[in-house]
PDB file of C-alpha atoms in Angstrom:
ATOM      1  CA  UNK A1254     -29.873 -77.514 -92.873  1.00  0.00           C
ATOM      2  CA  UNK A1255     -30.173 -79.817 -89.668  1.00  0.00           C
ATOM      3  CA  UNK A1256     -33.632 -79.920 -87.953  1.00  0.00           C
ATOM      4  CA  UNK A1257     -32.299 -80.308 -84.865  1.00  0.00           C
ATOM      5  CA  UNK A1258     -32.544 -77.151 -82.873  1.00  0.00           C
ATOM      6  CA  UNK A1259     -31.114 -75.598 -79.120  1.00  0.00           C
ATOM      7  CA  UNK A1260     -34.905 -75.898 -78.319  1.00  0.00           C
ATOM      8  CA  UNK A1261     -35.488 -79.837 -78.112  1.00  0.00           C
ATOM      9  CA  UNK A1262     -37.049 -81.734 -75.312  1.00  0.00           C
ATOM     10  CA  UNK A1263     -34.583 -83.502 -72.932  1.00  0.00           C
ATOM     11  CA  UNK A1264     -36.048 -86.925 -74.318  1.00  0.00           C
ATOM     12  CA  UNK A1265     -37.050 -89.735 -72.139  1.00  0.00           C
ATOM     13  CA  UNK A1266     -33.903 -90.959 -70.928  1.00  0.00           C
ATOM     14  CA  UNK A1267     -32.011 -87.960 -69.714  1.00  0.00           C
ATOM     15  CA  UNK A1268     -30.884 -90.007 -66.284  1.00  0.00           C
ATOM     16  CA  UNK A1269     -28.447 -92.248 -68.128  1.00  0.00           C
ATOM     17  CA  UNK A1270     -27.458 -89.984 -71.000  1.00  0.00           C
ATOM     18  CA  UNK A1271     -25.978 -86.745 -68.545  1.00  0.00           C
ATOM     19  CA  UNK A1272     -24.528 -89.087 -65.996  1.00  0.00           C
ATOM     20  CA  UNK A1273     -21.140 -88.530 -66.334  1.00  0.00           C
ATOM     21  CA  UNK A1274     -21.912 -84.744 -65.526  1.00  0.00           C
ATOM     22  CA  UNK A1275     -23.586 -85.782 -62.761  1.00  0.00           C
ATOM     23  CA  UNK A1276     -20.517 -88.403 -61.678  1.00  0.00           C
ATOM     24  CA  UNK A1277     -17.882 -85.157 -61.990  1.00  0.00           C
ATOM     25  CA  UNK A1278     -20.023 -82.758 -60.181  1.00  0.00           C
ATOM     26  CA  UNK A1279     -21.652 -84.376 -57.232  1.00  0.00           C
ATOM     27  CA  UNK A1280     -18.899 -84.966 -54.840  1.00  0.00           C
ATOM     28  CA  UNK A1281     -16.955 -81.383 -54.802  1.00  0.00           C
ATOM     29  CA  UNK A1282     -14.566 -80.799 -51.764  1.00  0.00           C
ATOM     30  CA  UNK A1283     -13.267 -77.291 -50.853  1.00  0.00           C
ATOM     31  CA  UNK A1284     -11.568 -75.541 -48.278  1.00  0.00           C
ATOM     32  CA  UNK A1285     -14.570 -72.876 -48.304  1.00  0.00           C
ATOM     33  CA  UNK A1286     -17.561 -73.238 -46.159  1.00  0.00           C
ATOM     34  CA  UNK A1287     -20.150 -75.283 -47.879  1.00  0.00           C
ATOM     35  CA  UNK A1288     -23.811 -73.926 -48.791  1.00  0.00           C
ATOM     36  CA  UNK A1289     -26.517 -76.901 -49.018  1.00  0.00           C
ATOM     37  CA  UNK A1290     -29.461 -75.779 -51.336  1.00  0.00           C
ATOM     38  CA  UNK A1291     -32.182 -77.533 -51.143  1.00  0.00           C
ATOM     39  CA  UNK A1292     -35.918 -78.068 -52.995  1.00  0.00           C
ATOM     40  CA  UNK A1293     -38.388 -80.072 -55.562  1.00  0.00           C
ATOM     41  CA  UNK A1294     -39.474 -79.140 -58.695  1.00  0.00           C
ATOM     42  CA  UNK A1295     -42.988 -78.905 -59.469  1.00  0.00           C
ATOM     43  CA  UNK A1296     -45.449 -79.031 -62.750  1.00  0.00           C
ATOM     44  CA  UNK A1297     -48.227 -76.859 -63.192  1.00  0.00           C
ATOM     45  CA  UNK A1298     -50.458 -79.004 -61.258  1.00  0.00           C
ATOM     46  CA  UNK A1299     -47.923 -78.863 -57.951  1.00  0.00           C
ATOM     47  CA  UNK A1300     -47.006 -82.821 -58.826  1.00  0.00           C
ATOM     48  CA  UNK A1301     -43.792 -83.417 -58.169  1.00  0.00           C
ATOM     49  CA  UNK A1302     -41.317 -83.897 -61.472  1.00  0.00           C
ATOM     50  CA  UNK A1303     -39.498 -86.953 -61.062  1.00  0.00           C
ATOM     51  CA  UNK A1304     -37.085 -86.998 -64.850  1.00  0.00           C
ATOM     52  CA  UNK A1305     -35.948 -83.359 -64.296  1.00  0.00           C
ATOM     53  CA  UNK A1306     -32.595 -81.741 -64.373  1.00  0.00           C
ATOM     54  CA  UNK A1307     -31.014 -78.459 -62.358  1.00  0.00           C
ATOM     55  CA  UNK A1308     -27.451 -77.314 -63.915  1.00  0.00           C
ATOM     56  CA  UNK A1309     -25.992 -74.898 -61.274  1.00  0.00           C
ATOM     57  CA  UNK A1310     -23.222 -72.125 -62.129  1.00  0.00           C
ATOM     58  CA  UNK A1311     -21.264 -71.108 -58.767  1.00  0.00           C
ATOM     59  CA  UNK A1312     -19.844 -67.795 -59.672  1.00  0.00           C
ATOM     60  CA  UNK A1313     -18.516 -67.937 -55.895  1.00  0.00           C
ATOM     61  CA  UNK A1314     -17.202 -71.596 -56.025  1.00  0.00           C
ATOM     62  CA  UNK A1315     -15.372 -71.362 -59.407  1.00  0.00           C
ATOM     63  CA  UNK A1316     -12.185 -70.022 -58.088  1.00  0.00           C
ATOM     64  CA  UNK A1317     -11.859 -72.667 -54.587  1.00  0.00           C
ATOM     65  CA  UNK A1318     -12.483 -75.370 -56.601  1.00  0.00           C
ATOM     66  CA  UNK A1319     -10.741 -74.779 -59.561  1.00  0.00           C
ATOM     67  CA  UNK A1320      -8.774 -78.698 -58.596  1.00  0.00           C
ATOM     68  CA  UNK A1321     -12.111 -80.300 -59.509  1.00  0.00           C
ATOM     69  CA  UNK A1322     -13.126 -81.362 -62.898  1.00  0.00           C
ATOM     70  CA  UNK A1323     -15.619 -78.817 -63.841  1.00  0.00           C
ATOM     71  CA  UNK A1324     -15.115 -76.081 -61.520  1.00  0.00           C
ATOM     72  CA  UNK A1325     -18.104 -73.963 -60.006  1.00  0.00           C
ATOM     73  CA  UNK A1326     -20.915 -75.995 -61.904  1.00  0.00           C
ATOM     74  CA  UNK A1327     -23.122 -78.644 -60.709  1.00  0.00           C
ATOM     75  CA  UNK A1328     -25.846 -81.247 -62.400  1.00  0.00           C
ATOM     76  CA  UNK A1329     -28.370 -83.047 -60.951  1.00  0.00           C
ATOM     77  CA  UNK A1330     -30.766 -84.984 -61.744  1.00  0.00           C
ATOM     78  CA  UNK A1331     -34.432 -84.940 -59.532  1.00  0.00           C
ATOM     79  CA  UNK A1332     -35.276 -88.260 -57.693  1.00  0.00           C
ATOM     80  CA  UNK A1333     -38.413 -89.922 -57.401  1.00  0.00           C
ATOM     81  CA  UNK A1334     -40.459 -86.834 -55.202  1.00  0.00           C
ATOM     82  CA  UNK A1335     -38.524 -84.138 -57.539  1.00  0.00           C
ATOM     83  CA  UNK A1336     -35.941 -83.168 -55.155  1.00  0.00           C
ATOM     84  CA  UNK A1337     -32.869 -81.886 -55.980  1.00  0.00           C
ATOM     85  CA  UNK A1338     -29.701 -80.960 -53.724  1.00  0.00           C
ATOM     86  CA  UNK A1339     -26.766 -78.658 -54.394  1.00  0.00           C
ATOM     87  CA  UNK A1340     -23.786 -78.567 -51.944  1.00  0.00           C
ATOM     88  CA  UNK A1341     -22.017 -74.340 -52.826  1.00  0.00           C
ATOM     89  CA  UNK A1342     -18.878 -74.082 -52.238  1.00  0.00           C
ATOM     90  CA  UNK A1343     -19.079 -70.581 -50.607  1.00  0.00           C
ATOM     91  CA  UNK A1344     -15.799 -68.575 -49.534  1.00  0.00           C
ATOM     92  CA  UNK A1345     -17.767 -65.375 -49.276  1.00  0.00           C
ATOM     93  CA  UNK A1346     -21.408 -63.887 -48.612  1.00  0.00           C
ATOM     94  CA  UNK A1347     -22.981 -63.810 -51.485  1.00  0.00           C
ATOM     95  CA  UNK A1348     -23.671 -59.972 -51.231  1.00  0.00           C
ATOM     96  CA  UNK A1349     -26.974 -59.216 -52.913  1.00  0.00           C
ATOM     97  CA  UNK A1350     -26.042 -61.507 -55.510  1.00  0.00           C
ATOM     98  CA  UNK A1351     -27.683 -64.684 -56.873  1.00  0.00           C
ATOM     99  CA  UNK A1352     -25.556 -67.855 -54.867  1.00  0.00           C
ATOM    100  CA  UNK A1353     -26.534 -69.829 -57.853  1.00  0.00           C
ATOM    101  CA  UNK A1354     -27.586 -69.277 -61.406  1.00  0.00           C
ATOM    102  CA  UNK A1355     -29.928 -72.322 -62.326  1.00  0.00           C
ATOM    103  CA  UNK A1356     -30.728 -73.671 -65.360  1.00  0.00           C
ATOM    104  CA  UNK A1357     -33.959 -76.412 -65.296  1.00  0.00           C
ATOM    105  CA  UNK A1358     -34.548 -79.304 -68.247  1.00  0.00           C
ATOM    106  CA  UNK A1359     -37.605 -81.593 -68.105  1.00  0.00           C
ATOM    107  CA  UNK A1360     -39.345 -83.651 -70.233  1.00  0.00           C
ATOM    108  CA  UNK A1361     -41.661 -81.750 -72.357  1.00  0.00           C
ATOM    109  CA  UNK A1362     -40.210 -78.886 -71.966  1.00  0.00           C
ATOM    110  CA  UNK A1363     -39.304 -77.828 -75.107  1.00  0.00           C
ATOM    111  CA  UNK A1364     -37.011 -74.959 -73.997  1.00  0.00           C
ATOM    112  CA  UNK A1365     -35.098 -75.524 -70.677  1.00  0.00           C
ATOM    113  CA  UNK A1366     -35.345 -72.342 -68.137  1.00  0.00           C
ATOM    114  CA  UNK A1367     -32.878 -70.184 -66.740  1.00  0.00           C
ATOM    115  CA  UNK A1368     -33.576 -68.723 -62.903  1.00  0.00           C
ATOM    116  CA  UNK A1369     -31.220 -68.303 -60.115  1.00  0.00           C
ATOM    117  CA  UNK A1370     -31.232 -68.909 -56.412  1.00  0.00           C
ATOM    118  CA  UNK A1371     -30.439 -65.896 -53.451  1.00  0.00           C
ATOM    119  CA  UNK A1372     -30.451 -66.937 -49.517  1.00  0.00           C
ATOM    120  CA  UNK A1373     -32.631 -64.948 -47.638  1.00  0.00           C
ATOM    121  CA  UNK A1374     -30.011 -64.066 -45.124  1.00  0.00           C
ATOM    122  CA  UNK A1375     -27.939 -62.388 -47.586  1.00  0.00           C
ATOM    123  CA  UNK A1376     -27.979 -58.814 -45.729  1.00  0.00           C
ATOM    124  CA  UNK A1377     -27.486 -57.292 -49.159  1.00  0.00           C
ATOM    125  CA  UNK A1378     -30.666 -58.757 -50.983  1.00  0.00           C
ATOM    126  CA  UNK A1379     -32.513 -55.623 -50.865  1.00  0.00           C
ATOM    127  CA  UNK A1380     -30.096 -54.087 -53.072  1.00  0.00           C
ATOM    128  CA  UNK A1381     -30.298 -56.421 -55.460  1.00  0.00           C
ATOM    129  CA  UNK A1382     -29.829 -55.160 -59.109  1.00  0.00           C
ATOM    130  CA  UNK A1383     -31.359 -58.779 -60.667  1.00  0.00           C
ATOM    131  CA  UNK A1384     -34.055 -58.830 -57.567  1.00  0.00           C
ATOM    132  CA  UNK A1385     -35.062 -55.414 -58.574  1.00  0.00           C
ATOM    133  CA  UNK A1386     -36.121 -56.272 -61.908  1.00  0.00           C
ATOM    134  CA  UNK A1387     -38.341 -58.571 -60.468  1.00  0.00           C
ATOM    135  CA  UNK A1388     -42.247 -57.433 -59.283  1.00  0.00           C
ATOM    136  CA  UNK A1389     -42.320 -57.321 -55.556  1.00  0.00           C
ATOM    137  CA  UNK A1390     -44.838 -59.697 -55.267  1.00  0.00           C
ATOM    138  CA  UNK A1391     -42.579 -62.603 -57.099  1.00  0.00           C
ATOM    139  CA  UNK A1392     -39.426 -62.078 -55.650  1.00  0.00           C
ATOM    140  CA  UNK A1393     -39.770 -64.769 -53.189  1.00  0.00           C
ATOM    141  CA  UNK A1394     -39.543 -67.749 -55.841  1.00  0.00           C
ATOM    142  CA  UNK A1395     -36.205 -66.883 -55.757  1.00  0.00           C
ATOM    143  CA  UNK A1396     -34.951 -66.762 -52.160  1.00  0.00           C
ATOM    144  CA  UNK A1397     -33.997 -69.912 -50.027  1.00  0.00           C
ATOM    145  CA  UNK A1398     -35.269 -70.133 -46.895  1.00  0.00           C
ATOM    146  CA  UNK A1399     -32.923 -71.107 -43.979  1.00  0.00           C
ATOM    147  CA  UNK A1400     -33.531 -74.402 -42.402  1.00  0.00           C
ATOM    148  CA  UNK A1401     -32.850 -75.332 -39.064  1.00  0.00           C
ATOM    149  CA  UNK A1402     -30.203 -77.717 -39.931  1.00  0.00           C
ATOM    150  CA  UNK A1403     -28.226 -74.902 -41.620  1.00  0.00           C
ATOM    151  CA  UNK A1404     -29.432 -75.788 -45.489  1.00  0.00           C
ATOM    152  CA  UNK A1405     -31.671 -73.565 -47.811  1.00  0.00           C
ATOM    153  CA  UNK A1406     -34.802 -74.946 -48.908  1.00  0.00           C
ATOM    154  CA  UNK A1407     -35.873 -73.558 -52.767  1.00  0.00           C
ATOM    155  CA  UNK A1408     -38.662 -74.952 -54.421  1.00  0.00           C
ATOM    156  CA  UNK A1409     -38.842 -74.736 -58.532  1.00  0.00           C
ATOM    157  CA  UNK A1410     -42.839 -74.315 -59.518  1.00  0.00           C
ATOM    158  CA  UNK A1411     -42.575 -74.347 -63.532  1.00  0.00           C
ATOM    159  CA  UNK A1412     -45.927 -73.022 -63.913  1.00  0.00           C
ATOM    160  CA  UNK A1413     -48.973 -71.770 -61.723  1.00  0.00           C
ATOM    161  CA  UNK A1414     -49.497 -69.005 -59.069  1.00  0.00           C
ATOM    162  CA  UNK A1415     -46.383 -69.342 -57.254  1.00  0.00           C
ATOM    163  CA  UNK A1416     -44.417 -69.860 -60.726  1.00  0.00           C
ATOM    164  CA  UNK A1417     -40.722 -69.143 -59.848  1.00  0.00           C
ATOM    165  CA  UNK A1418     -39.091 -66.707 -62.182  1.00  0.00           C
ATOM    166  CA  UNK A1419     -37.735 -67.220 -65.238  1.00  0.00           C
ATOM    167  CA  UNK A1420     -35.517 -65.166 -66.645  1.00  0.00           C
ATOM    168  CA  UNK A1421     -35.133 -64.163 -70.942  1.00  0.00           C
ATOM    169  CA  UNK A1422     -31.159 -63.853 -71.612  1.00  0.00           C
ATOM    170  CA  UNK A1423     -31.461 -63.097 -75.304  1.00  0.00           C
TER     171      UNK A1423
END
């Protein structure tokens, strides 16, 4: 029986080894309007985490982009302050529904995190079925805020007061 499990860190070297996902994923061109989603993620201690990873699934893009390599899913990799950006390919309102289901690796974290990512001018968000399973009070870790350039800023806090929520799929 291997020791290897679905539960190991991301290792110290992540940038080079998911690159090609990366490469197939960043530029994405559609016909749809475009969604820019914007943020950092941050430790515990509200440093910045500079080795991280988001994955992105797009149930809205999927079917506009479905010329492009891996349709409806992005990866990227944080830079140096822990940002992250993710460009949505967005034919519709999302319509109280997540625009992005997010999945976050880091190093040292032994099993990666699964949230997802609403805009706050969805006018259906407070019907929400996945927003209502969430406390009141923590529901805003997981809305973008409109910027006035026309992106969504979303920041990722993996642990402390403002933790954004995770979510259990088992």
């Amino acid at each position: 029986m291997s020791n290897i499990t679905t539960s190991q860190t991301i290792g110290p070297f992540p940038h080079e080894a998911w690159d090609w996902a990366v490469q197939l994923t960043a530029e994405v061109s559609s016909a749809a309007p475009q969604v820019r989603v914007q943020g950092a993620i941050f430790d515990g201690d509200g440093q910045a985490i500079n080795d991280a990873w988001a994955e992105a699934w797009l149930p809205g893009s999927a079917a506009v982009e479905s010329a492009h390599a891996i349709p409806g899913y992005r990866r990227v990799p944080t830079n140096e302050a822990g940002g992250f950006a993710f460009s949505i390919s967005q034919p519709q309102a999302p319509a109280g529904k997540p625009v992005a289901y997010v999945t976050v690796f880091a190093r040292g974290l032994v099993k990666h995190q699964f949230t997802a990512v609403f805009l706050e001018d969805d006018p259906a968000l407070a019907q929400s079925a996945l927003l209502e399973q969430v406390p009141p009070q923590r529901r805003d870790t997981l809305i973008a805020r409109k910027q006035a350039d026309g992106s969504y800023l979303w920041n990722i806090r993996m642990q402390g007061e403002q933790e954004t929520v995770f979510f259990d799929y088992t």
